[in-house]
Coordinates of C-alpha atoms and ligand atoms in Angstrom, one line a residue:
M1 CA 146.9 117.7 87.3
K2 CA 145.3 115.3 89.7
A3 CA 141.7 114.4 89.0
K4 CA 139.4 115.6 91.7
V5 CA 137.6 112.7 93.4
A6 CA 134.4 113.7 95.0
K7 CA 134.5 112.9 98.7
K8 CA 131.6 110.8 99.9
R9 CA 129.5 112.6 102.3
S10 CA 127.7 110.9 105.3
W11 CA 124.0 110.5 105.3
A12 CA 122.0 111.5 108.3
E13 CA 118.4 111.2 109.4
P14 CA 116.2 113.8 107.6
Y15 CA 114.2 114.3 110.8
K16 CA 114.7 115.0 114.5
I17 CA 113.2 113.2 117.4
K18 CA 110.1 114.7 119.1
M19 CA 109.0 111.8 121.4
V20 CA 110.9 108.8 122.8
E21 CA 109.9 105.4 124.0
L22 CA 111.9 104.3 127.1
L23 CA 113.3 100.8 127.0
K24 CA 113.9 98.3 129.8
M25 CA 117.5 97.5 130.4
T26 CA 118.1 93.9 131.5
T27 CA 121.0 91.9 132.9
K28 CA 122.5 88.8 131.2
E29 CA 121.0 86.6 133.9
Q30 CA 117.5 88.0 133.3
R31 CA 117.9 87.5 129.5
K32 CA 119.1 83.9 130.0
K33 CA 116.0 83.1 132.1
A34 CA 113.8 84.8 129.5
I35 CA 115.1 82.9 126.5
V36 CA 115.0 79.5 128.3
E37 CA 111.3 80.3 129.2
A38 CA 110.7 81.2 125.6
G39 CA 112.1 77.8 124.5
Y40 CA 115.0 79.4 122.7
N41 CA 112.5 81.0 120.3
T42 CA 112.8 84.8 119.9
F43 CA 109.1 84.9 118.7
L44 CA 108.1 83.7 122.2
L45 CA 109.9 86.5 124.1
K46 CA 108.0 89.3 125.7
S47 CA 108.7 92.5 123.8
E48 CA 109.2 94.1 127.2
D49 CA 112.3 92.0 127.8
V50 CA 113.8 93.1 124.4
Y51 CA 116.3 96.0 124.2
I52 CA 116.7 96.5 120.4
D53 CA 114.0 94.7 118.4
L54 CA 115.1 93.5 115.0
L55 CA 112.5 90.7 114.7
T56 CA 110.9 92.4 111.7
D57 CA 110.5 95.7 109.8
S58 CA 106.7 95.0 109.6
G59 CA 104.5 97.4 111.4
T60 CA 107.4 98.5 113.6
N61 CA 108.1 101.8 111.8
A62 CA 108.0 105.2 113.5
M63 CA 105.4 107.5 112.1
S64 CA 106.1 111.2 111.4
D65 CA 104.3 114.1 113.1
Q66 CA 102.3 114.6 109.9
Q67 CA 101.1 111.0 110.1
W68 CA 100.2 111.3 113.8
A69 CA 98.3 114.5 112.9
G70 CA 96.6 112.5 110.2
L71 CA 95.2 110.1 112.8
M72 CA 93.2 113.0 114.2
L73 CA 91.7 113.6 110.8
G74 CA 90.2 110.1 110.8
D75 CA 86.7 110.1 109.2
E76 CA 85.3 107.1 110.8
A77 CA 82.3 106.7 108.5
Y78 CA 81.3 103.2 107.5
A79 CA 81.1 104.1 103.8
G80 CA 82.9 106.7 101.7
S81 CA 85.4 108.0 104.3
K82 CA 87.4 111.0 103.0
N83 CA 90.6 109.2 104.1
F84 CA 89.8 106.4 101.6
Y85 CA 89.8 109.0 98.9
H86 CA 93.1 110.5 100.1
L87 CA 94.6 107.0 100.0
D88 CA 93.1 106.3 96.6
D89 CA 94.7 109.6 95.3
A90 CA 98.1 108.7 96.9
V91 CA 98.1 105.2 95.2
K92 CA 97.2 106.9 91.8
K93 CA 99.8 109.6 92.2
Y94 CA 102.8 107.7 93.5
Y95 CA 102.2 104.2 92.0
G96 CA 99.9 105.0 89.0
Y97 CA 97.4 102.1 89.4
K98 CA 93.9 102.8 88.3
Y99 CA 92.0 101.1 91.1
M100 CA 92.7 100.4 94.8
I101 CA 91.0 98.5 97.5
P102 CA 92.3 98.8 101.1
T103 CA 93.0 95.7 103.2
H104 CA 93.9 95.1 106.8
Q105 CA 97.5 94.1 105.7
G106 CA 99.4 92.5 102.8
R107 CA 98.0 89.0 103.2
G108 CA 94.4 90.3 103.0
A109 CA 95.2 91.6 99.5
E110 CA 97.0 88.3 98.6
N111 CA 93.9 86.3 99.7
I112 CA 91.5 88.3 97.5
L113 CA 93.8 88.4 94.5
S114 CA 94.6 84.7 94.7
K115 CA 90.9 83.8 94.9
I116 CA 90.0 85.9 91.9
L117 CA 92.9 85.1 89.5
I118 CA 93.9 81.5 90.4
K119 CA 92.0 78.3 89.2
Q120 CA 92.6 74.8 90.5
G121 CA 95.9 73.4 89.0
D122 CA 97.2 76.8 87.8
V123 CA 101.0 77.6 88.0
I124 CA 102.2 80.8 89.7
P125 CA 105.8 81.7 89.0
G126 CA 107.6 84.0 91.4
N127 CA 111.0 85.3 92.3
M128 CA 111.4 83.2 95.5
Y129 CA 108.5 82.4 97.7
F130 CA 107.2 84.5 100.6
T131 CA 105.3 82.5 103.3
T132 CA 101.9 84.1 103.2
T133 CA 101.9 84.8 99.5
R134 CA 102.6 81.2 98.6
L135 CA 100.1 79.9 101.1
H136 CA 97.3 82.0 99.6
Q137 CA 98.3 80.8 96.1
E138 CA 98.2 77.2 97.3
L139 CA 94.9 77.6 99.2
A140 CA 93.4 79.0 95.9
G141 CA 94.4 75.8 94.1
G142 CA 97.6 77.1 92.5
N143 CA 101.2 75.8 92.6
F144 CA 104.0 78.2 93.2
V145 CA 107.2 77.7 91.1
D146 CA 110.4 79.6 92.0
V147 CA 111.9 81.4 88.9
I148 CA 114.5 83.5 90.6
I149 CA 118.0 83.5 89.2
D150 CA 120.3 80.8 90.6
E151 CA 122.6 83.4 92.1
A152 CA 119.9 84.3 94.7
H153 CA 120.5 81.0 96.5
D154 CA 124.2 81.7 97.1
S155 CA 124.9 84.0 100.1
T156 CA 128.4 84.9 98.7
N157 CA 127.4 85.7 95.1
L158 CA 127.8 89.5 94.5
H159 CA 125.3 89.8 91.6
P160 CA 123.8 93.4 92.0
F161 CA 120.2 92.2 91.3
K162 CA 119.8 88.9 93.0
G163 CA 116.0 89.4 92.9
N164 CA 116.0 89.1 89.1
I165 CA 113.8 86.6 87.4
D166 CA 115.4 83.9 85.1
L167 CA 113.4 84.5 81.9
K168 CA 114.5 81.1 80.6
K169 CA 112.8 79.4 83.6
V170 CA 109.6 81.4 82.8
E171 CA 109.8 80.4 79.1
A172 CA 110.2 76.7 80.1
L173 CA 107.1 76.9 82.3
I174 CA 105.1 78.5 79.5
K175 CA 106.2 75.7 77.2
K176 CA 105.4 73.0 79.7
H177 CA 102.0 74.2 81.0
G178 CA 100.8 76.7 78.3
S179 CA 100.1 80.3 79.1
K180 CA 96.4 79.6 79.9
K181 CA 97.6 77.8 83.1
I182 CA 99.6 80.8 84.2
P183 CA 97.3 83.6 85.3
Y184 CA 100.1 85.8 86.5
I185 CA 103.7 86.1 87.6
C186 CA 104.2 87.3 91.1
V187 CA 107.2 89.7 91.1
A188 CA 108.5 90.8 94.5
T189 CA 110.6 94.0 94.9
T190 CA 113.6 93.5 97.2
V191 CA 113.1 89.8 97.7
N192 CA 112.7 89.2 101.4
M193 CA 113.7 85.5 101.6
A194 CA 116.8 86.1 99.5
G195 CA 118.1 88.7 101.9
G196 CA 116.4 91.9 100.6
Q197 CA 117.8 91.6 97.1
P198 CA 116.5 93.9 94.4
I199 CA 115.2 93.2 90.9
S200 CA 116.4 95.5 88.0
M201 CA 114.3 97.6 85.8
E202 CA 115.9 95.9 82.8
N203 CA 114.8 92.5 84.0
L204 CA 111.2 93.7 84.8
K205 CA 111.0 95.3 81.3
A206 CA 112.1 92.1 79.6
L207 CA 109.6 90.2 81.7
R208 CA 106.9 92.6 80.6
K209 CA 107.7 92.0 77.0
L210 CA 107.7 88.2 77.4
T211 CA 104.4 88.1 79.4
K212 CA 102.6 90.5 77.0
A213 CA 103.3 88.2 74.1
H214 CA 101.6 85.4 76.1
G215 CA 98.8 87.3 77.7
I216 CA 100.1 86.7 81.2
K217 CA 99.7 89.3 83.9
I218 CA 102.4 90.7 86.2
I219 CA 101.4 91.2 89.8
L220 CA 103.9 93.2 91.9
D221 CA 104.5 92.4 95.6
M222 CA 105.3 96.0 96.1
T223 CA 105.8 95.7 99.9
R224 CA 109.4 97.1 99.6
V225 CA 109.1 98.9 96.2
A226 CA 110.8 102.1 97.3
E227 CA 113.8 100.2 98.7
N228 CA 114.1 98.4 95.4
A229 CA 114.1 101.8 93.6
Y230 CA 117.0 102.9 95.8
F231 CA 119.1 100.0 94.5
I232 CA 118.1 100.7 90.9
K233 CA 119.2 104.3 91.3
E234 CA 122.5 103.2 92.8
R235 CA 123.3 100.3 90.5
E236 CA 121.5 100.5 87.2
K237 CA 122.7 102.5 84.3
G238 CA 120.5 105.4 83.2
Y239 CA 118.8 105.7 86.6
E240 CA 121.5 107.6 88.6
N241 CA 119.8 111.0 88.1
K242 CA 116.2 109.9 88.5
S243 CA 114.3 110.3 91.7
I244 CA 113.1 107.4 93.9
A245 CA 109.6 108.6 93.2
A246 CA 110.1 108.4 89.4
I247 CA 111.7 104.9 89.6
V248 CA 108.9 103.6 91.9
K249 CA 106.2 104.8 89.4
E250 CA 108.1 103.4 86.4
T251 CA 108.4 100.0 88.2
C252 CA 104.6 99.9 88.8
S253 CA 104.0 100.9 85.1
Y254 CA 105.3 97.5 83.9
T255 CA 102.8 95.6 86.0
D256 CA 99.1 95.0 85.9
G257 CA 98.5 95.3 89.6
A258 CA 100.0 94.9 93.1
T259 CA 99.6 93.6 96.6
M260 CA 101.0 95.9 99.3
S261 CA 101.9 95.4 102.9
A262 CA 102.0 99.0 103.9
K263 CA 103.5 98.0 107.3
K264 CA 106.9 98.1 105.6
D265 CA 107.8 100.7 103.0
A266 CA 104.7 102.9 103.5
L267 CA 105.7 103.7 107.1
V268 CA 102.6 102.7 109.0
N269 CA 101.9 100.2 111.8
I270 CA 99.0 98.5 110.1
G271 CA 97.4 98.5 106.6
G272 CA 97.7 97.3 103.0
F273 CA 95.9 97.3 99.7
L274 CA 95.3 95.6 96.5
A275 CA 95.8 97.7 93.3
I276 CA 94.8 96.7 89.8
N277 CA 94.3 98.2 86.4
D278 CA 91.7 95.8 85.1
K279 CA 88.2 97.0 85.7
D280 CA 86.6 93.6 85.8
V281 CA 89.1 92.3 88.3
Y282 CA 88.6 95.5 90.4
E283 CA 84.8 95.0 90.4
E284 CA 85.2 91.4 91.5
A285 CA 87.7 92.4 94.2
S286 CA 85.6 95.2 95.5
N287 CA 82.7 92.7 95.8
M288 CA 84.9 90.0 97.5
V289 CA 86.6 92.4 100.0
V290 CA 83.2 92.9 101.6
V291 CA 83.3 89.2 102.6
Y292 CA 86.8 89.0 104.0
E293 CA 87.9 92.5 105.1
G294 CA 85.1 95.1 105.1
L295 CA 83.4 97.5 102.6
H296 CA 85.6 98.5 99.6
T297 CA 86.1 102.0 101.1
Y298 CA 87.7 100.8 104.3
G299 CA 88.8 97.1 103.9
G300 CA 89.3 96.4 107.6
L301 CA 91.0 99.6 108.4
A302 CA 89.9 102.6 110.5
G303 CA 89.7 105.9 108.5
R304 CA 92.6 107.2 110.6
D305 CA 94.8 104.3 109.5
M306 CA 94.1 105.0 105.8
E307 CA 95.0 108.7 106.4
A308 CA 98.4 107.7 108.0
M309 CA 99.0 105.3 105.1
A310 CA 98.2 108.0 102.4
I311 CA 100.8 110.4 104.1
G312 CA 103.3 107.6 104.7
I313 CA 103.3 106.6 101.0
G314 CA 104.3 110.2 100.1
E315 CA 107.1 110.2 102.7
S316 CA 108.4 106.8 101.6
V317 CA 109.4 107.8 98.1
S318 CA 111.5 110.8 99.2
D319 CA 115.2 110.5 98.2
E320 CA 116.4 111.8 101.6
H321 CA 114.3 109.3 103.5
M322 CA 115.6 106.4 101.4
N323 CA 119.2 107.5 101.6
A324 CA 119.0 107.4 105.4
R325 CA 117.0 104.2 105.5
I326 CA 119.3 102.1 103.4
G327 CA 122.3 104.1 104.7
Q328 CA 121.6 102.8 108.2
V329 CA 121.3 99.2 107.0
L330 CA 124.5 99.5 105.0
Y331 CA 126.3 101.1 108.0
L332 CA 125.5 98.0 110.2
G333 CA 126.3 95.6 107.4
E334 CA 129.7 97.2 106.7
K335 CA 130.6 97.1 110.4
L336 CA 129.8 93.4 110.6
K337 CA 131.8 92.8 107.4
E338 CA 134.8 94.6 108.8
A339 CA 134.7 92.4 111.8
G340 CA 134.7 89.3 109.6
I341 CA 131.1 88.2 110.3
P342 CA 129.7 86.1 107.5
I343 CA 126.6 87.9 106.0
V344 CA 124.6 87.7 102.8
E345 CA 126.1 89.9 100.2
P346 CA 125.4 92.3 98.6
I347 CA 123.8 93.9 101.7
G348 CA 120.1 94.0 101.2
G349 CA 117.4 96.7 101.7
H350 CA 115.6 95.9 105.0
G351 CA 118.1 94.1 107.1
I352 CA 121.3 92.2 107.5
F353 CA 121.2 88.4 107.1
I354 CA 124.0 86.5 109.0
D355 CA 125.0 83.2 107.4
A356 CA 124.7 80.8 110.4
K357 CA 126.3 77.9 108.5
R358 CA 129.5 79.9 108.2
F359 CA 129.2 81.5 111.6
L360 CA 128.8 78.1 113.4
P361 CA 130.4 75.6 111.0
H362 CA 130.8 73.0 113.9
L363 CA 127.0 72.6 114.1
K364 CA 124.9 70.4 111.7
Q365 CA 121.8 72.0 110.2
D366 CA 119.5 69.8 112.3
Q367 CA 121.1 71.2 115.4
F368 CA 119.5 74.5 114.3
P369 CA 122.5 76.9 114.0
A370 CA 120.4 80.0 113.1
Q371 CA 117.9 79.4 115.9
V372 CA 120.6 79.1 118.5
L373 CA 122.6 82.0 117.1
A374 CA 119.5 84.3 117.5
A375 CA 119.2 83.1 121.1
E376 CA 122.8 83.7 121.8
I377 CA 122.7 87.3 120.4
F378 CA 119.7 88.0 122.6
I379 CA 121.4 86.7 125.7
D380 CA 124.5 88.8 125.0
S381 CA 122.8 92.1 124.5
G382 CA 119.0 91.9 124.4
V383 CA 119.0 92.4 120.7
R384 CA 116.1 90.3 119.2
T385 CA 116.6 88.8 115.7
M386 CA 114.9 85.9 113.9
E387 CA 115.7 82.6 112.3
R388 CA 115.4 82.1 108.6
G389 CA 116.7 78.6 108.0
I390 CA 115.6 75.0 108.6
V391 CA 113.0 75.9 111.3
S392 CA 111.3 78.4 109.0
A393 CA 111.5 76.1 106.0
G394 CA 109.4 73.4 107.7
R395 CA 108.5 70.0 106.4
N396 CA 107.4 68.7 103.0
S397 CA 104.1 66.8 102.4
K398 CA 105.8 63.5 103.4
G399 CA 106.7 65.0 106.7
E400 CA 110.5 65.3 106.0
N401 CA 112.4 68.4 107.0
Y402 CA 113.4 70.7 104.2
Y403 CA 117.1 71.5 104.3
P404 CA 117.3 75.0 102.8
E405 CA 120.5 76.2 101.2
L406 CA 120.3 79.4 103.2
E407 CA 120.5 79.1 107.0
L408 CA 120.2 82.7 108.2
V409 CA 119.6 85.0 111.1
R410 CA 117.8 88.1 110.0
L411 CA 118.5 91.5 111.7
T412 CA 115.6 93.5 110.3
I413 CA 115.8 97.2 110.8
P414 CA 112.6 99.1 111.6
R415 CA 112.3 102.4 109.7
R416 CA 113.1 105.6 111.6
V417 CA 113.3 103.9 114.9
Y418 CA 116.9 103.3 116.0
T419 CA 120.0 105.4 116.0
Q420 CA 123.5 104.9 114.7
A421 CA 124.6 104.2 118.3
H422 CA 122.1 101.4 118.4
M423 CA 123.7 100.0 115.3
D424 CA 127.1 100.1 117.1
V425 CA 125.7 98.2 120.1
I426 CA 124.3 95.6 117.8
A427 CA 127.6 95.2 115.9
E428 CA 129.6 94.9 119.1
S429 CA 127.3 92.3 120.5
I430 CA 127.5 90.1 117.4
E431 CA 131.3 90.5 117.4
N432 CA 131.3 89.3 120.9
V433 CA 129.2 86.3 120.1
Y434 CA 131.4 85.6 117.1
E435 CA 134.6 85.6 119.3
N436 CA 133.0 83.0 121.5
R437 CA 131.3 81.0 118.7
N438 CA 133.3 77.7 119.3
K439 CA 131.6 77.4 122.7
I440 CA 128.0 77.5 121.2
K441 CA 126.2 74.2 121.3
G442 CA 123.2 73.2 119.2
L443 CA 119.5 72.8 120.1
K444 CA 117.0 70.0 120.1
M445 CA 113.4 70.7 119.2
V446 CA 111.1 69.7 122.0
Y447 CA 107.8 71.1 120.7
E448 CA 106.8 71.4 117.0
P449 CA 103.5 73.0 115.9
K450 CA 101.9 71.7 112.7
Y451 CA 101.8 75.0 110.7
L452 CA 104.5 77.7 110.3
R453 CA 106.5 76.1 113.1
F454 CA 109.0 78.9 113.4
F455 CA 106.5 81.0 115.3
Q456 CA 105.8 78.7 118.2
A457 CA 108.4 75.8 118.2
K458 CA 110.3 75.2 121.5
F459 CA 113.9 74.0 121.9
R460 CA 116.3 72.8 124.6
K461 CA 120.1 73.1 124.7
L462 CA 122.0 70.0 123.6
Ligands
F0G1 N1 105.1 90.1 101.1 C1 106.3 90.3 101.6 C2 107.5 90.4 100.7 C3 106.4 90.3 103.0 O1 107.6 90.5 103.5 C4 105.3 90.2 103.8 C5 105.4 90.3 105.3 C6 104.0 90.1 103.2 C7 104.0 90.0 101.8 C8 102.8 89.9 104.0 O2 102.3 91.1 104.5 O3 102.5 90.8 106.9 O4 101.2 92.7 105.9 O5 100.3 90.4 105.8 N2 106.5 90.2 105.9 C9 106.7 90.3 107.3 C10 108.2 90.0 107.6 C11 105.8 89.6 108.2 O6 108.6 90.0 108.8 O7 109.0 89.8 106.7 P1 101.5 91.2 105.9

């Protein structure tokens, strides 16, 4: 008798569309003009001129009818808004942290946490840097050290948990600097700069054991914690029958606190928080938030924003939501793979990352292959993506360019915003650009701002 193989069923959106936002359709000529005016930098395009916007998944989510209804329940009191208590309850219920302070977005929480926990000369290990997180650590006097596994730097390596921390690297740091110099380890869920790659529960548990023995805290960058949970459920033994909600809560349980940009996983357009279990740190943070964000019961947010966030957190940990969310990213990634487009693998959680070095092998890295590829995709179809390569990496303290291993174009998928037909259009456009890739010439940088140059740099065609 033949064994019965369960046929894989398609995912579909666990919602229907109630309101739509009309988009402007442009011609190729109009798009060419727009990108030249923007100095070949997709950050300098007007959003109006964009058809499908894959610049970021941050603050670009579609809220549910429940969240929109929540906006009407905004209690805009200066102190003690009831929406603050709803948010506090949601953080306790879904993440399990004892104390929570709202902030205007993720970097607001990073600022406060870094100022409290980091002393001059401290070392902060992390699984690959994120721009704002590292900057706040450095501004507080700390030095970030990358302790992600080596596999994360190779776009073709198929390791299922490329966000994992190399415990040997952490041990070596403890040996070199002593645990007193390491206030905490920053652990990101689905590592953004590595292509949305997850960390396994096994790795996090082992890190907990190691840090406990040395009295070092773990702070979670929980910006994409539910997407990370999806991959644990899919790939890690023992988690296949657990819910996303249970995996999220377990993840948080091995950490001492977290910073959150709710503009991603938590399905809102603005907001974030700092969560912590230590009462003393909480008291200091609730004092400091008054200086930088607002009173500890609003932290720079309107009451209605806290309400939308509280509801969004609950929706974000639903299995149906996450199946459709990652299902859509995978759908696009598989299509591109089938067409032979070189992308970072395994496919990550919040987007597809095209390997521009392999896409445009005739261009040298200082001819900005990822920057020009993002521009060419925009000209072809009005799809806006972003560069994650040599422009984003910037310069070192001596003023020399960093030459990062990964030269990528990020196609970031906003949550609950685009349809499968949009994904088809995106894939067709990239295939078209790929067919004509030999004709693509590099760029020359003609304006370079001092800080975070990728946002505002301008280029000219060679
Ligand atoms: N941590 C991670 C992993 C992030 O991806 C971001 C933002 C932040 C922290 C900072 O949060 O923007 O709310 O202050 N990432 C966005 C992006 C900007 O496009 O990847 P924020």
